[in-house]
Short mmCIF file of C-alpha atoms and ligand atoms in Angstrom, two decimals:
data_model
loop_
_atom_site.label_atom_id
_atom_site.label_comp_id
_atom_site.label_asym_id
_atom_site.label_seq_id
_atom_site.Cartn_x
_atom_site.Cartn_y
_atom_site.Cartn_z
CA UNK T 7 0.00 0.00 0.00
CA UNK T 8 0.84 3.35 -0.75
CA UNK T 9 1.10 5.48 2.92
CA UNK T 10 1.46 9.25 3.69
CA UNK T 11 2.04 10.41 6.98
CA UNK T 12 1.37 13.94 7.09
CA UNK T 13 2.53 15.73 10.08
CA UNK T 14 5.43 13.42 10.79
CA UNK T 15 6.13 14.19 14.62
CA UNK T 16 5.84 11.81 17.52
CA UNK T 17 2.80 9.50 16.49
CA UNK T 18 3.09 10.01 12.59
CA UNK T 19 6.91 8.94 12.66
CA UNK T 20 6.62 6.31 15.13
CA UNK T 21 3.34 4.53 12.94
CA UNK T 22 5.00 5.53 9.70
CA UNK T 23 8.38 3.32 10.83
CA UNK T 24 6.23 0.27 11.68
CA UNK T 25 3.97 0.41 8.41
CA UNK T 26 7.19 0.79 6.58
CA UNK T 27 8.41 -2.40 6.67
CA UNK T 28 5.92 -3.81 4.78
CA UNK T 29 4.44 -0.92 2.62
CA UNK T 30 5.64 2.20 0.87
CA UNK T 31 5.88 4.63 3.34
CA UNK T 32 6.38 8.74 2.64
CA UNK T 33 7.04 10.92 5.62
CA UNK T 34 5.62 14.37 5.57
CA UNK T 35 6.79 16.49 8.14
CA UNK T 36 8.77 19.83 9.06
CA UNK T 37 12.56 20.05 7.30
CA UNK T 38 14.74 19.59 9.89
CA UNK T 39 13.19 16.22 10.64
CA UNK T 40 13.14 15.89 7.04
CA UNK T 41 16.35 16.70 6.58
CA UNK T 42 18.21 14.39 9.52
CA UNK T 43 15.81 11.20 7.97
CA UNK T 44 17.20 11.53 4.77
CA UNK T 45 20.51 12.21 5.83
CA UNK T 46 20.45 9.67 8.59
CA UNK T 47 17.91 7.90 8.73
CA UNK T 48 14.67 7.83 11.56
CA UNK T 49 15.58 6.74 14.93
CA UNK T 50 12.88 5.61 17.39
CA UNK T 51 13.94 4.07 20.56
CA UNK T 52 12.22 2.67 23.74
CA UNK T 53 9.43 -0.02 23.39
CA UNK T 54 10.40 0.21 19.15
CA UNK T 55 13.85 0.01 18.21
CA UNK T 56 14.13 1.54 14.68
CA UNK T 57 16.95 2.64 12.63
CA UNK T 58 16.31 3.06 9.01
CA UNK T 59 16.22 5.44 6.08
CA UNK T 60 12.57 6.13 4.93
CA UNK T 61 11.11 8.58 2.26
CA UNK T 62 10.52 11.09 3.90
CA UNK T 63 9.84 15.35 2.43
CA UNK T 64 8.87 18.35 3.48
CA UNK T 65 7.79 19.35 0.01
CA UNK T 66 4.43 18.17 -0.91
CA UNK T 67 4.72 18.69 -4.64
CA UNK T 68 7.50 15.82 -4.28
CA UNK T 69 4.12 13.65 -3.74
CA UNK T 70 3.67 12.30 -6.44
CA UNK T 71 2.28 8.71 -6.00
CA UNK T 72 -1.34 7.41 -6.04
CA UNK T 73 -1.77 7.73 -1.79
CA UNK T 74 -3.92 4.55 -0.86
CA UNK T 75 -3.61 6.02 2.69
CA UNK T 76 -2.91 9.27 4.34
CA UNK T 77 -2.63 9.04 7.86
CA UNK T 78 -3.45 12.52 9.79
CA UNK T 79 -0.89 13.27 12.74
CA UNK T 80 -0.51 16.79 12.88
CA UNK T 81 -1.70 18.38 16.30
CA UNK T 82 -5.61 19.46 16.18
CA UNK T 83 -5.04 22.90 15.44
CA UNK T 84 -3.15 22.55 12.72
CA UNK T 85 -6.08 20.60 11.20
CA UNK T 86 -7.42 22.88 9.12
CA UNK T 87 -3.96 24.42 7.30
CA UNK T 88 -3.23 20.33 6.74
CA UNK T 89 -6.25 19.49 5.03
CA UNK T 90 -6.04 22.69 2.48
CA UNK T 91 -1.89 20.93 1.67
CA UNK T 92 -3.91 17.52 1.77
CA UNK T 93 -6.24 18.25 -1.01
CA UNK T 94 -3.52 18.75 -3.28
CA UNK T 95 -2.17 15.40 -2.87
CA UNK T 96 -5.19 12.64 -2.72
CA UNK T 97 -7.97 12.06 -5.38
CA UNK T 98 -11.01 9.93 -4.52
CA UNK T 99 -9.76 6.77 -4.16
CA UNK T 100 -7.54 7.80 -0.86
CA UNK T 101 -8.28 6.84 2.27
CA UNK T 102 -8.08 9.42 4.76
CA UNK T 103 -7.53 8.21 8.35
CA UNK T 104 -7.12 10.62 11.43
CA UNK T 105 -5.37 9.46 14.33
CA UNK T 106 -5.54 12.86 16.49
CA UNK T 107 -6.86 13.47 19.73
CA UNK T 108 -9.63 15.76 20.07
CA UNK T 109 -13.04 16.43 19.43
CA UNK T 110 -13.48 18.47 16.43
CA UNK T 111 -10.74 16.98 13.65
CA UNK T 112 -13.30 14.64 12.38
CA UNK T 113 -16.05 17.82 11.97
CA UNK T 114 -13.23 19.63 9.85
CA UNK T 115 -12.17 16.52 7.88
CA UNK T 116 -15.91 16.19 6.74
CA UNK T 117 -16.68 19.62 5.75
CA UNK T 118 -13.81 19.22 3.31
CA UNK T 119 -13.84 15.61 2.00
CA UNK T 120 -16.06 13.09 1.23
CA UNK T 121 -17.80 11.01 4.32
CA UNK T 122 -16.98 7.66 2.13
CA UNK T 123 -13.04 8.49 2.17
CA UNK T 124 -12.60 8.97 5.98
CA UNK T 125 -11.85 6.57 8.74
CA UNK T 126 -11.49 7.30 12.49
CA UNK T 127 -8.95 5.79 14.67
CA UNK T 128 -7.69 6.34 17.87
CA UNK T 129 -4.28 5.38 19.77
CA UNK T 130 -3.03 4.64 23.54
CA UNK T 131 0.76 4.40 22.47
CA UNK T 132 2.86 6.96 23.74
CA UNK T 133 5.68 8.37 21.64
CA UNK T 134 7.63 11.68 22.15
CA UNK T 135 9.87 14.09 19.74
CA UNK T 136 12.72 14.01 21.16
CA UNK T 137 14.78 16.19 18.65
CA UNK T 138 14.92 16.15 14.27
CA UNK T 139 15.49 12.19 13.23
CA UNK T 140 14.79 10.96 17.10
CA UNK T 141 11.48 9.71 18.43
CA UNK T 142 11.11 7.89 21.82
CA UNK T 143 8.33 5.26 22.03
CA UNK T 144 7.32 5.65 25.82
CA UNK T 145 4.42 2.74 25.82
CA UNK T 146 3.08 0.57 24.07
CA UNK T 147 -0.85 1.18 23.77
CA UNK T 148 -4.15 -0.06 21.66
CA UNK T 149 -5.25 1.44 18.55
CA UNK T 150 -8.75 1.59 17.59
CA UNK T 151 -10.07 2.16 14.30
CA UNK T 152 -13.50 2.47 12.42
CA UNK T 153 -15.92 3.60 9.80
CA UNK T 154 -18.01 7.15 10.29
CA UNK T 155 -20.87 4.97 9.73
CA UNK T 156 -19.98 2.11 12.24
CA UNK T 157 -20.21 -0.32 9.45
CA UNK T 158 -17.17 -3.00 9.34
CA UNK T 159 -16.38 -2.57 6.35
CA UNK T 160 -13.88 -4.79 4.04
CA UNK T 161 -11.42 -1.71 3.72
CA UNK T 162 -11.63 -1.18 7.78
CA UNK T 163 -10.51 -4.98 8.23
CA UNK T 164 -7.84 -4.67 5.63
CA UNK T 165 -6.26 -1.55 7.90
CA UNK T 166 -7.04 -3.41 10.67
CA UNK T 167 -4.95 -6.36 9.27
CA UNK T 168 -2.15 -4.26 7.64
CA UNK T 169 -1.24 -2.40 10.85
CA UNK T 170 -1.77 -5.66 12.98
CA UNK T 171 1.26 -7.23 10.30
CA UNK T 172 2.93 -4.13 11.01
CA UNK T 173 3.41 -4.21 14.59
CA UNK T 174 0.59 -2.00 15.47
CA UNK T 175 -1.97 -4.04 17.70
CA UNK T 176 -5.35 -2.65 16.53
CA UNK T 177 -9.26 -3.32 16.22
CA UNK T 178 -12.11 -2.40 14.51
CA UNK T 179 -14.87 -0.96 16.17
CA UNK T 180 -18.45 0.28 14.83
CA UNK T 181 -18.82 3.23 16.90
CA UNK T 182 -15.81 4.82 16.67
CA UNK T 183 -16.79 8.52 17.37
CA UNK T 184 -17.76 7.22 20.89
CA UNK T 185 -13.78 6.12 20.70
CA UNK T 186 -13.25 9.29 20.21
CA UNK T 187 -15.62 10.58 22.99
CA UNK T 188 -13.96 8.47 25.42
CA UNK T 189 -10.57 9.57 25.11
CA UNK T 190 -11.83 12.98 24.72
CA UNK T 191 -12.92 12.69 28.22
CA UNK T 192 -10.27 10.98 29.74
CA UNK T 193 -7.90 13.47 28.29
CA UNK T 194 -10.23 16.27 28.97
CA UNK T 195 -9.75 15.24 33.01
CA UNK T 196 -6.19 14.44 33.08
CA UNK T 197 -3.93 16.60 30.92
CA UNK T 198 -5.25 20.04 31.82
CA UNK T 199 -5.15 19.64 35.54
CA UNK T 200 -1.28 17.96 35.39
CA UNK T 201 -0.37 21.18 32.95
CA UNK T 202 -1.80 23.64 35.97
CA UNK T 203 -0.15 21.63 38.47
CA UNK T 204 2.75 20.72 36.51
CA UNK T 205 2.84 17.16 37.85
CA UNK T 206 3.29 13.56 36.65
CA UNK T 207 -0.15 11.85 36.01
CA UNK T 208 0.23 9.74 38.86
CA UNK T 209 0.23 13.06 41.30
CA UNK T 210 -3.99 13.08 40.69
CA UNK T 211 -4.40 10.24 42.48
CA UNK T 212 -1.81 10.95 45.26
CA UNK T 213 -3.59 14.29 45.85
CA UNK T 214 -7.08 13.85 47.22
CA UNK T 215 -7.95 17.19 46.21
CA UNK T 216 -7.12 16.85 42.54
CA UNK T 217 -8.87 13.01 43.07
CA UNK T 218 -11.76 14.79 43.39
CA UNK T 219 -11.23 17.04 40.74
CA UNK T 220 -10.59 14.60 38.59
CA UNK T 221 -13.85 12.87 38.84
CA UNK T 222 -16.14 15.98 39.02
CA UNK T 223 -14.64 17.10 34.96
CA UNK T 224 -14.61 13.54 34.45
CA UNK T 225 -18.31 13.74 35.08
CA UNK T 226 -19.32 17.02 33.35
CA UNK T 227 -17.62 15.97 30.38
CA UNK T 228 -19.67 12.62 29.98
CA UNK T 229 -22.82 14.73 30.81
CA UNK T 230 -21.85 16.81 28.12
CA UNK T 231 -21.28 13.82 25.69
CA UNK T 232 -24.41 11.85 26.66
CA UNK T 233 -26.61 15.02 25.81
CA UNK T 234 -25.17 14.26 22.75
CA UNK T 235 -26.69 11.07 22.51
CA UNK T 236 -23.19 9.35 23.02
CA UNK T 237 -24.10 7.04 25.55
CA UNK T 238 -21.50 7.16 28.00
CA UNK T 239 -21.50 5.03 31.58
CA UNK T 240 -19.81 7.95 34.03
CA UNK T 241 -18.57 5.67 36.68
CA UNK T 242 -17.07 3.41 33.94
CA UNK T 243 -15.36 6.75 32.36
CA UNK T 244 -14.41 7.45 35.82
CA UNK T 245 -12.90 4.02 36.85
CA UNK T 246 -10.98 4.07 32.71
CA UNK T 247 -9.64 7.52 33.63
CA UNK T 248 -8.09 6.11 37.34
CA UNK T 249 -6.73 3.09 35.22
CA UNK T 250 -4.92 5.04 32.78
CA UNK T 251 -3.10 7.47 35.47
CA UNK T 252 -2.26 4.71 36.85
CA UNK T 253 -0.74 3.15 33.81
CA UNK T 254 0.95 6.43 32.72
CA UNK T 255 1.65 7.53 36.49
CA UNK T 256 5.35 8.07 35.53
CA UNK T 257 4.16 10.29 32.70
CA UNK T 258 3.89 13.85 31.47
CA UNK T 259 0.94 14.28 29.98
CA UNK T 260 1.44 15.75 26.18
CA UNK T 261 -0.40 18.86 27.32
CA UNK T 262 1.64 19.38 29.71
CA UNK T 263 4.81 18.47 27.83
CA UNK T 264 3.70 21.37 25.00
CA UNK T 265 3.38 23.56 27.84
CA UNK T 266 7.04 22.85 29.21
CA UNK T 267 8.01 23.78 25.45
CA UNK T 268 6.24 26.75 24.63
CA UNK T 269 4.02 25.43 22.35
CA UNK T 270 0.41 25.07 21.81
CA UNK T 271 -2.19 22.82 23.07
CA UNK T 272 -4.50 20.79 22.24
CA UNK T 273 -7.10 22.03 24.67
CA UNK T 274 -9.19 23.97 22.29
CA UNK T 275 -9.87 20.85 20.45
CA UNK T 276 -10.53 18.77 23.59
CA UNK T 277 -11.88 21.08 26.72
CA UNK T 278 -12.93 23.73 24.47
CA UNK T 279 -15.22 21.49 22.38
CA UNK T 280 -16.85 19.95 24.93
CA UNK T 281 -17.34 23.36 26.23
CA UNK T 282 -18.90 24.25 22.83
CA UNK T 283 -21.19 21.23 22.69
CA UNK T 284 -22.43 21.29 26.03
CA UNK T 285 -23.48 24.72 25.70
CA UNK T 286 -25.66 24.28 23.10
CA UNK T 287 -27.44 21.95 25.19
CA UNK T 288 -27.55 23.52 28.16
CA UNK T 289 -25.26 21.32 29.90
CA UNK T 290 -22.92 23.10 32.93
CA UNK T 291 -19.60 23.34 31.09
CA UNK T 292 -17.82 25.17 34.30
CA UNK T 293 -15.01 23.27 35.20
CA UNK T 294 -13.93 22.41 31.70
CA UNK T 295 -14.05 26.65 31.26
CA UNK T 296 -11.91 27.16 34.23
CA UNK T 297 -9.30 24.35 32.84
CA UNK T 298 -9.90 26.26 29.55
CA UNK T 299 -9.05 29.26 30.89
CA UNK T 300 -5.50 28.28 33.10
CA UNK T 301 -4.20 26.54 30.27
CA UNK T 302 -4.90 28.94 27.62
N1 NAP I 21 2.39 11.48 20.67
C1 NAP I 21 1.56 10.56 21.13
O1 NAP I 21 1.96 9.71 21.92
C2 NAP I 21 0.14 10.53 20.69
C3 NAP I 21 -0.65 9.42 21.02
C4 NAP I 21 -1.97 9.37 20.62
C5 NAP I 21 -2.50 10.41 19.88
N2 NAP I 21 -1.73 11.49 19.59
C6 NAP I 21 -2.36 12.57 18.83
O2 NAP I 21 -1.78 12.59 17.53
C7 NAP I 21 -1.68 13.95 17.07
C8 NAP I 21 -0.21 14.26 16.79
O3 NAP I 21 0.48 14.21 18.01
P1 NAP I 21 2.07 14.19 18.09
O4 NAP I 21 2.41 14.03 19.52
O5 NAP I 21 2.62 13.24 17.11
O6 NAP I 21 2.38 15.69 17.65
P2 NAP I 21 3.74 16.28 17.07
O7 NAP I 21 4.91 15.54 17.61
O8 NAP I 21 3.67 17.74 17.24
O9 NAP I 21 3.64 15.90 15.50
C9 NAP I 21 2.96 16.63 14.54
C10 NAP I 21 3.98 17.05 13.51
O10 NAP I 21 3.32 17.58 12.39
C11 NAP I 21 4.02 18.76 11.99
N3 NAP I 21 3.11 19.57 11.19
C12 NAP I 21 2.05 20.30 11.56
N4 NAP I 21 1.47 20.90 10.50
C13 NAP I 21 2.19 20.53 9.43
C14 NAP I 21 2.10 20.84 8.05
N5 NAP I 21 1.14 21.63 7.56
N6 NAP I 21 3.02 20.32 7.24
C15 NAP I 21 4.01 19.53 7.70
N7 NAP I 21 4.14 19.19 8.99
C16 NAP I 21 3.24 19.69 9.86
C17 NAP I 21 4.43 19.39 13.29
O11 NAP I 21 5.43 20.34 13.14
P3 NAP I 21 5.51 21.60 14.16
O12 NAP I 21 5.60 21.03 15.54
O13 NAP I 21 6.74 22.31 13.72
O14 NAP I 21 4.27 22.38 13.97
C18 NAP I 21 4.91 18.15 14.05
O15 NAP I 21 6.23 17.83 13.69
C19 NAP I 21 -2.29 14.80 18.18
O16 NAP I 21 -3.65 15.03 17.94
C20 NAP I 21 -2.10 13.95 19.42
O17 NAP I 21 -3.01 14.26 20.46
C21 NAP I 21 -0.41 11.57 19.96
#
C-alpha cells in the first residue's frame, strides 16, 4: 500500500516506521526532521527500536504517488492548514484516516472531503519528539479504528490487518466517534489539571484534592457527551480515567509536555469542544471553562 504520513512528529513517525516495513511509506513532516531522515535515517527508541532510512519530504509537490492512505498526525489545530496541503495530494480513491486526539478533527475533515473516504482511529501508544530524526516510544498502547458509519467494512478490516502485520496491535470498532468521545474525556480530566499543576499523572491520584477534581470534569464531560446522545456510563469513564493514570503515572501528559516547550495545546480541540457542545445543550460546562481558561 501506498502510505502518507502527514505531520510526521511523535505519532506520525513512530506509525510511519512500523507500516514501513511492509508498505511504501512517505514521511511528511517539518525540514529539519526531514532533513536528519534523509541524511540519517529515523531513529525511534524505547518499546520500538528503529533505525532506518525512509522517504521522507517536506515538500508536498515531491508527492507524487497514487496515496492509498494518508494518515493525519498533525496536532488538532493545525487541522485545518493540513487538510487545504492535503487536497492537493489525494484524489477519490484515498483513504483518509485521522489518528488525532480531540473532538473536532473529524467535523473539519468532513466539511472538506467526502464522508466515504474517511476513517477514524484512535491510539493509547505513547511516543515523544525528542529532537529532528529521534522519536522515543514511551508505551506501548491499543489502537482503535473504524468507519463514520460504524459499518465494518472490508477496507476497515484490511487496515485493521495491515497495521496488525505491522506491529501495530489494533481493532475495529463500529462506533468509533464514541472512541473518540472516550478519550476525549479521559484526556479532557487528566492533561489540563497535570499542565496547571505541573505534575506527573500519577500526582492526581496521590492528591485527594485533585482526586476529586478529577472525577467531578470527568463527570461534566460525559454529561456533556451523553446530551449528545453518546451514551457514555460515568462511573465506567471514571474508573478508565483512574486506570490510565495509573498506567501512565510516571508520565507527562502531552499537554503538559507542549506547555514545558512553549508550544500550543491541544485544549481547544478537547476542553474547548466539549465546552462548545455542552453549551448548546444547556449542559454546565464550568469546570472544563476554568481548565480552559488556566491553560490557555
Ligand atoms: N504522541 C503521542 O503519543 C500521541 C498518542 C496518541 C494520539 N496522539 C495525537 O496525535 C496527534 C499528533 O500528536 P504528536 O504528539 O505526534 O504531535 P507532534 O509531535 O507535534 O507531531 C505533529 C507534527 O506535524 C508537523 N506539522 C504540523 N502541521 C504541518 C504541516 N502543515 N506540514 C508539515 N508538517 C506539519 C508538526 O510540526 P511543528 O511542531 O513544527 O508544527 C509536528 O512535527 C495529536 O492530535 C495527538 O493528540 C499523539
Amino acid at each position: 500500500m501506498n502510505i502518507v504520513i502527514f505531520g510526521s512528529g511523535a505519532i506520525g513517525s513512530l506509525f510511519g516506521a512500523l507500516l514501513s516495513n511492509k508498505n511504501n511509506v512517505i514521511l511528511y513532516g517539518r525540514k529539519p526532521h526531514v532533513d536528519v531522515i534523509n541524511r540519517e535515517g529515523l531513529k525511534i527508541d524505547g518499546k520500538t527500536i528503529f533505525h532506518k532510512k525512509l522517504l521522507a519530504t517536506s515538500n508536498i509537490k515531491e508527492i507524487k504517488t497514487n496515496i492509498d492512505l494518508l494518515i493525519l498526525s498533525v496536532k488538532s489545530y493545525d487541522t485545518d492548514m493540513a487538510l487545504k496541503e492535503i487536497e492537493k495530494i489525494i484524489d477519490d480513491n484515498t483513504i483518509l484516516l485521522t489518528i488525532q486526539n480531540g473532538l473536532d478533527n473529524v467535523e473539519k475533515i468532513k466539511n472538506e472531503f467526502k464522508h466515504k473516504q474517511i476513517i477514524c482511529g484512535v491510539t493509547t501508544h505513547g511516543s515523544i519528539f525528542v529532537k529532528p530524526g529521534f522519536i522515543l516510544h514511551t508505551g506501548i498502547g491499543a489502537t482503535v479504528l473504524g468507519e463514520l458509519n460504524g459499518v465494518v467494512s472490508k477496507r476497515i478490516k484490511n487496515i485493521v490487518d495491515l497495521f496488525n502485520n505491522s506491529g501495530i496491535i489494533t481493532k475495529y470498532s463500529n462506533d468509533i466517534e464514541k472512541e473518540i468521545w472516550i478519550k476525549a474525556i479521559i484526556n479532557s480530566s487528566i492533561n489540563p489539571l497535570t499542565t496547571i499543576f505541573k505534575c506527573r499523572n500519577g500526582y492526581l491520584l496521590k492528591n485527594p484534592i485533585l482526586f476529586n477534581t478529577v472525577k467531578f470534569i470527568c463527570y461534566e464531560s460525559v454529561r456533556i457527551a451523553n446530551s449528545e446522545g453518546v451514551n457514555i456510563n460515568p462511573d465506567d469513564i471514571f474508573n478508565k480515567t483512574k486506570e490510565v493514570i495509573n498506567d501512565t503515572s510516571d508520565n507527562y501528559s502531552s499537554m503538559l509536555q507542549s506547555y514545558k516547550k512553549y508550544k500550543k495545546t491541544e485544549i481547544n480541540s478537547i476542553n474547548g469542544t466539549l465546552i462548545e457542545r455542552g453549551k448548546k445543550r444547556n449542559i454546565d460546562t464550568t469546570l472544563n471553562e476554568i481548565l480552559t481558561l488556566l491553560v490557555n
